Amino acid sequence: MPSALASQGYTNQYGVTMGPCTFCGFCTNYGCANYSKASAIVNVLPALVRMPNFTANTHCEVLEVTKDSTGKRATGIVYVDANGDKWEQPADIVVVAAFTFENVRLMLLSGIGEPYNPISNTGTTGRNYAYQTANNVQLFFDDKNFNPFIGGGAIGMGIDEFNNDNFDHSGLGFVGGGSTRVTPIGAAPINARPVPPGTPKWGKEWKKTTAQYYAASMSIGCEASNYSARSNYLSLDPTYKDPHGRPLLRITFDFTENDLRMAQYVTDKTAEIAKALNPKMLFASPRKGPWSNTSYQSSHVVGGFVMGADPATSSVNKHLQVWGVPNLFVVGASAFPQNPGYNPTGTVGALAFKAAHAIRTQYLKRPGEMISV
Ligand SMILES: Cc1cc2nc3c(=O)[nH]c(=O)nc-3n(C[C@H](O)[C@H](O)[C@H](O)COP(=O)(O)OP(=O)(O)OC[C@H]3O[C@@H](n4cnc5c(N)ncnc54)[C@H](O)[C@@H]3O)c2cc1C
């Protein structure tokens, strides 16, 4: 599986050094104490903060992107600092990169683009919200020790035989698919307590079963696609507000019949693979509807301010430049029109590089729409 982990010490082109991964088992969900996980915070910001013409304002929250009276030019942002003081920062170019949800919310709060209306199928801000179908097969053994306290994203293995259009969908009644993977990121001591379904949830029997299976179980996951649907979208919540009195983001979403059929199919295929390992017990959990948020399932949320060739159905062009507001760029998975059966961050990074490249090589030379329609 692709992973941004350093296997040995590495100093990048900006002079920032990463340490080798020690497979400590605290990978996903944690910052890396070895500086082995690449990210903008680890690899780029340390170099930027040394530059005399760069200022990083931390513990600040952007409230709004401001526009001039024509509405066709961003003039800067308004933000609050840690003391609660409000500031206006003028800017020639504004790049919003605040994650899928906040990208969309900031655009809605700033009145940029027309909010999507699922009934008339008009407007683009909030459109094409998509998620992911997380499916899983858990295996329990008597005679194996997987040393689950060791781990790291880079040792994950996966196959794409049942992903997207890599297989024949004739007669299956769905489109899409998923990436089948074993991802031993480390079974954190409190978080990971795999026990077979039916085990008591506390007490002597639970303790005994936890000890029996902590090291002797593994799972095979299948993170699968979720194609956007007309009825799934993001909008401003009419009721709930943040501490500044501004509406929170509302998610209107459920899986479609297509997604649930696909989830069952890819989970059955994953279970077939799992059976070849001869586990003592095997439990398959395909994604079921209706959607609920009662357990962690995936953070791979995409869409809502999508890229495309037509301003009638998209918010940004292929350089992530906002249609009609050319000095504003909105970067992130909010630009994905669909969620394929893959994690988003590699593509988010690639799109960020693409936007930065276009700004440097095209926009700065000739500020304005890089694509005219
Ligand atoms: C538990 C977990 C596991 C994940 N695992 C994977 C994985 O294995 N593979 C994968 O591909 N992806 C994974 N993801 C998804 C991945 O984290 C995101 O795709 C990625 O971080 C998106 O990058 P981004 O720069 O768009 O947003 P972020 O990394 O979220 O950065 C946005 C930044 O903007 C800041 N911000 C937000 N709103 C404001 C505001 N109003 N004002 C000022 N600042 C603001 C935030 O504080 C944050 O620092 C995981 C996510 C989670 C939560």
Coordinates of C-alpha atoms and ligand atoms in Angstrom, one line a residue:
M1 CA 0.0 0.0 0.0
P2 CA 1.3 3.5 -0.7
S3 CA 2.4 5.2 2.5
A4 CA 4.3 8.3 3.3
L5 CA 6.6 6.7 5.9
A6 CA 10.4 7.0 6.0
S7 CA 12.1 3.6 6.3
Q8 CA 15.4 5.3 6.9
G9 CA 16.7 8.8 7.9
Y10 CA 15.9 11.2 5.1
T11 CA 16.6 14.9 4.6
N12 CA 14.3 16.5 2.0
Q13 CA 15.1 19.3 -0.4
Y14 CA 14.1 21.9 2.1
G15 CA 16.6 20.6 4.7
V16 CA 14.0 19.0 6.9
T17 CA 15.0 15.6 8.4
M18 CA 12.7 12.6 9.0
G19 CA 13.7 9.7 11.3
P20 CA 13.3 6.1 10.4
C21 CA 10.0 4.4 11.3
T22 CA 10.4 2.0 14.2
F23 CA 7.0 0.3 13.7
C24 CA 6.0 1.4 17.2
G25 CA 2.4 0.5 16.6
F26 CA 1.0 4.0 17.2
C27 CA 0.6 5.1 13.5
T28 CA -2.9 6.0 12.5
N29 CA -4.6 8.4 14.9
Y30 CA -1.3 9.7 16.4
G31 CA 1.4 12.2 15.6
C32 CA 4.7 10.5 15.0
A33 CA 7.3 11.0 17.7
N34 CA 10.1 9.9 15.2
Y35 CA 9.1 12.4 12.5
S36 CA 8.7 9.4 10.2
K37 CA 5.3 10.2 8.8
A38 CA 5.4 12.8 6.0
S39 CA 3.0 15.7 6.1
A40 CA 3.0 19.4 5.4
I41 CA 3.5 20.0 9.1
V42 CA 6.5 17.8 9.3
N43 CA 8.1 18.4 5.9
V44 CA 7.3 21.8 4.7
L45 CA 6.3 24.2 7.6
P46 CA 9.6 23.9 9.4
A47 CA 11.3 25.3 6.3
L48 CA 8.6 27.9 5.7
V49 CA 8.8 29.4 9.2
R50 CA 12.5 30.1 8.7
M51 CA 11.7 32.4 5.8
P52 CA 11.6 36.1 6.6
N53 CA 8.6 36.7 4.4
F54 CA 6.5 34.0 5.9
T55 CA 4.2 34.2 9.0
A56 CA 2.3 31.4 10.5
N57 CA -0.6 32.4 12.7
T58 CA -1.5 29.5 14.9
H59 CA -4.6 29.0 17.1
C60 CA -6.6 31.1 14.7
E61 CA -9.9 30.3 13.1
V62 CA -10.9 31.7 9.7
L63 CA -14.5 32.8 9.7
E64 CA -15.0 34.1 6.2
V65 CA -13.5 34.8 2.8
T66 CA -14.2 38.4 2.0
K67 CA -15.1 39.7 -1.5
D68 CA -15.2 43.0 -3.3
S69 CA -18.5 44.6 -4.3
T70 CA -18.5 42.8 -7.7
G71 CA -18.3 39.4 -5.9
K72 CA -15.7 38.4 -8.5
R73 CA -12.6 38.9 -6.5
A74 CA -11.6 37.7 -3.0
T75 CA -10.2 40.5 -0.9
G76 CA -8.9 38.4 2.0
I77 CA -10.1 36.6 5.1
V78 CA -11.6 37.4 8.5
Y79 CA -10.2 35.4 11.4
V80 CA -10.3 35.2 15.2
D81 CA -7.1 34.7 17.2
A82 CA -6.6 32.8 20.4
N83 CA -7.7 35.9 22.4
G84 CA -10.9 36.1 20.6
D85 CA -9.9 39.2 18.7
K86 CA -11.1 39.5 15.2
W87 CA -8.8 40.5 12.3
E88 CA -9.1 41.1 8.6
Q89 CA -6.2 39.9 6.5
P90 CA -6.2 41.4 3.0
A91 CA -4.8 39.2 0.3
D92 CA -4.1 39.1 -3.5
I93 CA -4.7 35.3 -3.6
V94 CA -6.6 33.2 -1.1
V95 CA -6.1 29.5 -0.8
V96 CA -8.6 27.7 1.4
A97 CA -7.4 24.2 2.5
A98 CA -9.5 23.5 5.6
F99 CA -10.6 19.9 4.9
T100 CA -13.7 18.8 3.0
F101 CA -16.3 19.9 5.5
E102 CA -14.9 23.3 6.5
N103 CA -14.0 24.1 2.9
V104 CA -17.6 23.8 1.9
R105 CA -18.9 25.5 5.1
L106 CA -16.6 28.5 4.6
M107 CA -17.8 28.8 1.0
L108 CA -21.4 28.7 2.1
L109 CA -20.8 31.2 4.9
S110 CA -18.9 33.5 2.5
G111 CA -21.6 33.3 -0.1
I112 CA -19.3 31.9 -2.8
G113 CA -21.0 29.9 -5.4
E114 CA -24.7 29.0 -5.4
P115 CA -25.8 26.5 -2.7
Y116 CA -26.9 23.2 -4.2
N117 CA -30.6 22.5 -4.3
P118 CA -31.4 18.8 -4.6
I119 CA -34.9 19.4 -5.7
S120 CA -34.2 21.7 -8.7
N121 CA -30.7 20.1 -9.1
T122 CA -29.2 23.6 -9.4
G123 CA -26.3 25.2 -7.6
T124 CA -23.0 23.6 -6.9
T125 CA -21.8 24.4 -3.4
G126 CA -22.5 21.3 -1.3
R127 CA -23.2 19.1 -4.4
N128 CA -21.7 15.6 -4.9
Y129 CA -21.0 14.9 -1.3
A130 CA -19.7 11.3 -1.1
Y131 CA -18.3 9.0 1.6
Q132 CA -17.0 5.5 1.6
T133 CA -18.2 2.0 2.3
A134 CA -16.0 0.4 4.9
N135 CA -16.3 -3.4 4.9
N136 CA -14.5 -5.9 7.1
V137 CA -13.8 -9.6 7.7
Q138 CA -12.4 -10.5 11.1
L139 CA -10.5 -13.7 11.6
F140 CA -9.7 -15.6 14.9
F141 CA -7.1 -18.3 15.2
D142 CA -5.9 -20.7 17.8
D143 CA -2.3 -21.2 16.6
K144 CA -1.1 -17.8 15.4
N145 CA 0.6 -14.8 16.9
F146 CA 0.5 -11.7 14.8
N147 CA 2.4 -9.5 17.2
P148 CA -0.2 -6.8 16.8
F149 CA 1.5 -4.3 19.1
I150 CA 4.1 -3.7 16.3
G151 CA 2.9 -2.0 13.2
G152 CA 3.0 0.9 10.7
G153 CA 1.0 2.0 7.6
A154 CA 3.8 1.1 5.2
I155 CA 3.6 -2.7 5.9
G156 CA 0.0 -2.8 4.6
M157 CA -0.7 -5.1 1.7
G158 CA -3.6 -4.8 -0.7
I159 CA -5.1 -6.0 -4.0
D160 CA -7.3 -4.1 -6.4
E161 CA -8.9 -7.0 -8.3
F162 CA -12.3 -6.1 -6.9
N163 CA -11.9 -2.3 -7.2
N164 CA -13.9 0.0 -9.4
D165 CA -14.1 -1.4 -13.0
N166 CA -11.2 -3.9 -12.6
F167 CA -13.6 -6.8 -12.7
D168 CA -16.6 -7.8 -14.9
H169 CA -19.8 -6.3 -13.5
S170 CA -22.1 -8.1 -15.9
G171 CA -25.3 -9.2 -14.1
L172 CA -24.1 -8.0 -10.7
G173 CA -26.5 -5.1 -10.5
F174 CA -24.0 -2.5 -9.3
V175 CA -21.1 -0.3 -10.3
G176 CA -17.9 0.3 -8.2
G177 CA -15.9 -1.8 -5.9
G178 CA -13.2 -1.6 -3.3
S179 CA -9.6 -2.1 -2.4
T180 CA -9.0 -5.3 -0.3
R181 CA -6.3 -4.8 2.3
V182 CA -4.6 -6.0 5.5
T183 CA -3.3 -2.9 7.3
P184 CA -1.4 -3.8 10.4
I185 CA -1.0 -0.3 11.8
G186 CA -0.6 -1.5 15.3
A187 CA -3.4 -2.8 17.7
A188 CA -3.4 0.0 20.3
P189 CA -3.7 -1.5 23.7
I190 CA -6.9 0.1 24.8
N191 CA -8.6 0.6 21.4
A192 CA -8.0 -2.9 19.9
R193 CA -9.7 -5.7 21.9
P194 CA -10.9 -8.1 19.2
V195 CA -13.2 -10.8 20.6
P196 CA -15.7 -12.9 18.7
P197 CA -19.3 -11.6 18.5
G198 CA -21.3 -13.0 21.4
T199 CA -18.5 -12.6 23.9
P200 CA -19.7 -10.9 27.1
K201 CA -18.8 -7.2 27.1
W202 CA -17.1 -7.2 30.5
G203 CA -16.1 -9.5 33.4
K204 CA -14.0 -12.7 33.7
E205 CA -15.1 -14.2 30.4
W206 CA -14.4 -11.0 28.4
K207 CA -10.9 -10.7 30.0
K208 CA -10.1 -14.3 29.2
T209 CA -11.2 -14.0 25.6
T210 CA -9.4 -10.7 25.1
A211 CA -6.2 -12.3 26.3
Q212 CA -6.8 -15.4 24.1
Y213 CA -7.4 -13.4 20.9
Y214 CA -5.5 -10.1 21.2
A215 CA -2.5 -11.6 19.4
A216 CA -4.3 -14.3 17.5
S217 CA -6.8 -12.3 15.4
M218 CA -6.5 -10.2 12.3
S219 CA -8.8 -8.5 9.9
I220 CA -9.0 -7.9 6.2
G221 CA -10.7 -4.7 5.2
C222 CA -12.3 -3.6 2.0
E223 CA -12.6 0.2 1.7
A224 CA -15.0 0.6 -1.2
S225 CA -16.5 3.3 -3.4
N226 CA -19.4 5.6 -2.7
Y227 CA -20.7 7.3 -5.8
S228 CA -22.4 10.7 -5.3
A229 CA -26.1 10.8 -5.6
R230 CA -28.5 13.6 -6.1
S231 CA -30.0 13.3 -2.6
N232 CA -26.6 13.4 -0.8
Y233 CA -25.3 16.9 -0.1
L234 CA -23.9 19.4 2.3
S235 CA -25.7 22.6 3.5
L236 CA -25.8 25.0 6.4
D237 CA -27.7 23.7 9.3
P238 CA -30.9 25.6 10.1
T239 CA -30.7 24.9 13.8
Y240 CA -27.3 24.3 15.2
K241 CA -24.7 27.1 15.5
D242 CA -21.0 27.3 16.4
P243 CA -19.7 29.5 19.3
H244 CA -19.5 32.5 16.9
G245 CA -23.2 32.1 16.1
R246 CA -22.7 30.8 12.6
P247 CA -24.6 27.7 11.3
L248 CA -22.8 24.4 11.5
L249 CA -22.5 22.2 8.4
R250 CA -25.4 19.8 7.9
I251 CA -24.8 16.4 6.1
T252 CA -27.7 14.9 4.2
F253 CA -26.7 11.4 3.3
D254 CA -27.5 7.8 3.0
F255 CA -26.0 4.9 1.1
T256 CA -27.7 4.0 -2.2
E257 CA -28.9 0.5 -3.1
N258 CA -25.9 0.4 -5.5
D259 CA -23.4 0.9 -2.7
L260 CA -25.0 -1.7 -0.4
R261 CA -25.1 -4.4 -3.2
M262 CA -21.5 -3.6 -4.0
A263 CA -20.5 -3.7 -0.3
Q264 CA -22.0 -7.2 0.1
Y265 CA -20.2 -8.5 -3.1
V266 CA -16.8 -7.2 -2.1
T267 CA -17.1 -8.5 1.4
D268 CA -18.1 -11.9 0.1
K269 CA -15.0 -11.9 -2.1
T270 CA -12.8 -10.8 0.9
A271 CA -14.3 -13.6 3.0
E272 CA -13.4 -16.1 0.3
I273 CA -9.8 -15.0 0.5
A274 CA -9.9 -15.1 4.3
K275 CA -11.2 -18.7 4.3
A276 CA -8.0 -19.8 2.6
L277 CA -6.1 -18.9 5.8
N278 CA -8.1 -21.6 7.7
P279 CA -9.2 -19.4 10.6
K280 CA -11.0 -21.0 13.6
M281 CA -13.7 -18.4 13.2
L282 CA -14.5 -15.8 10.6
F283 CA -17.0 -12.9 10.8
A284 CA -17.9 -10.8 7.7
S285 CA -19.3 -7.3 8.2
P286 CA -20.4 -5.7 4.9
R287 CA -21.5 -2.1 5.2
K288 CA -25.2 -2.1 5.9
G289 CA -27.7 0.8 5.6
P290 CA -29.2 3.0 6.8
W291 CA -26.2 5.2 7.5
S292 CA -25.5 5.9 11.2
N293 CA -22.7 7.6 13.0
T294 CA -22.6 5.4 16.1
S295 CA -19.2 3.9 15.3
Y296 CA -16.0 5.0 13.6
Q297 CA -16.2 3.9 10.0
S298 CA -14.1 6.1 7.8
S299 CA -13.0 9.7 7.7
H300 CA -12.7 9.7 3.9
V301 CA -15.3 12.3 3.2
V302 CA -15.2 14.0 -0.2
G303 CA -17.1 16.4 -2.5
G304 CA -19.2 19.5 -1.9
F305 CA -17.0 21.9 -3.9
V306 CA -16.1 19.7 -6.8
M307 CA -13.8 20.2 -9.8
G308 CA -15.1 19.9 -13.3
A309 CA -15.2 21.4 -16.8
D310 CA -18.6 23.1 -16.5
P311 CA -19.4 25.8 -13.9
A312 CA -23.1 24.6 -14.0
T313 CA -22.1 21.4 -12.3
S314 CA -18.8 22.1 -10.6
S315 CA -17.3 24.8 -8.3
V316 CA -13.6 24.8 -9.3
N317 CA -11.7 24.2 -12.5
K318 CA -9.0 21.5 -12.8
H319 CA -6.5 23.9 -11.2
L320 CA -8.9 24.2 -8.1
Q321 CA -9.5 27.8 -9.1
V322 CA -13.0 28.9 -8.1
W323 CA -15.2 29.6 -11.2
G324 CA -16.0 33.3 -11.3
V325 CA -13.6 34.2 -8.4
P326 CA -10.2 33.6 -10.0
N327 CA -8.0 34.7 -7.1
L328 CA -9.6 32.1 -4.8
F329 CA -8.4 28.4 -4.8
V330 CA -10.1 25.7 -2.7
V331 CA -7.9 22.7 -2.2
G332 CA -8.7 19.3 -0.7
A333 CA -10.9 16.3 -1.1
S334 CA -13.9 18.7 -1.4
A335 CA -12.9 18.7 -5.1
F336 CA -13.6 15.0 -5.7
P337 CA -16.8 14.5 -7.6
Q338 CA -17.0 10.8 -6.4
N339 CA -15.3 8.6 -3.9
P340 CA -13.6 5.7 -5.6
G341 CA -12.5 2.7 -3.6
Y342 CA -9.4 4.3 -2.2
N343 CA -8.1 6.5 0.6
P344 CA -8.1 10.1 -0.5
T345 CA -4.9 11.7 0.7
G346 CA -2.5 10.8 -2.1
T347 CA -4.9 12.4 -4.5
V348 CA -5.4 15.4 -2.2
G349 CA -1.6 15.9 -2.2
A350 CA -1.4 15.5 -6.0
L351 CA -4.2 18.1 -6.5
A352 CA -2.5 20.5 -4.1
F353 CA 0.8 20.2 -6.1
K354 CA -1.1 20.7 -9.3
A355 CA -2.9 23.8 -8.0
A356 CA 0.4 25.3 -6.7
H357 CA 2.1 24.5 -10.0
A358 CA -0.6 26.3 -11.9
I359 CA -0.5 29.3 -9.6
R360 CA 3.3 29.6 -10.0
T361 CA 3.6 28.9 -13.6
Q362 CA 0.4 30.5 -15.0
Y363 CA -1.6 32.6 -12.6
L364 CA 1.1 34.8 -11.2
K365 CA 2.2 35.7 -14.7
R366 CA -1.3 36.5 -15.8
P367 CA -3.7 36.7 -12.9
G368 CA -7.3 35.8 -14.0
E369 CA -9.3 32.8 -15.1
M370 CA -6.9 30.1 -16.1
I371 CA -9.7 28.4 -18.0
S372 CA -12.4 30.4 -19.7
V373 CA -15.8 29.0 -20.5
Ligands
LIG1 C1 -8.4 9.0 12.0 C2 -8.1 9.3 10.6 C3 -7.4 8.4 9.8 C4 -7.1 8.6 8.4 N1 -6.4 7.7 7.7 C5 -6.2 8.0 6.4 C6 -5.4 7.0 5.6 O1 -5.0 6.0 6.1 N2 -5.2 7.3 4.3 C7 -5.7 8.4 3.8 O2 -5.5 8.6 2.6 N3 -6.4 9.3 4.5 C8 -6.6 9.1 5.8 N4 -7.3 10.1 6.5 C9 -7.9 11.3 5.8 C10 -6.8 12.4 5.8 O3 -6.5 12.7 7.1 C11 -7.3 13.6 5.0 O4 -7.6 13.1 3.7 C12 -6.2 14.6 4.9 O5 -5.8 15.1 6.1 C13 -6.8 15.8 4.1 O6 -5.9 16.9 4.0 P1 -6.3 18.4 4.0 O7 -5.0 19.2 4.0 O8 -7.3 18.6 3.0 O9 -7.0 18.6 5.4 P2 -6.4 18.5 6.9 O10 -5.2 17.6 7.0 O11 -7.6 18.3 7.8 O12 -5.9 20.0 7.2 C14 -6.8 21.1 7.3 C15 -6.3 22.1 8.3 O13 -7.1 23.3 8.3 C16 -7.3 23.7 9.6 N5 -8.6 24.4 9.6 C17 -9.9 23.9 9.4 N6 -10.8 24.8 9.5 C18 -10.1 26.0 9.7 C19 -10.6 27.3 9.9 N7 -11.9 27.7 9.8 N8 -9.6 28.3 10.1 C20 -8.3 27.9 10.2 N9 -7.9 26.7 10.0 C21 -8.8 25.7 9.8 C22 -7.3 22.4 10.4 O14 -7.0 22.7 11.8 C23 -6.2 21.6 9.7 O15 -5.0 21.9 10.2 C24 -7.6 9.8 7.9 C25 -8.3 10.8 8.6 C26 -8.5 10.5 10.0 C27 -9.3 11.5 10.8

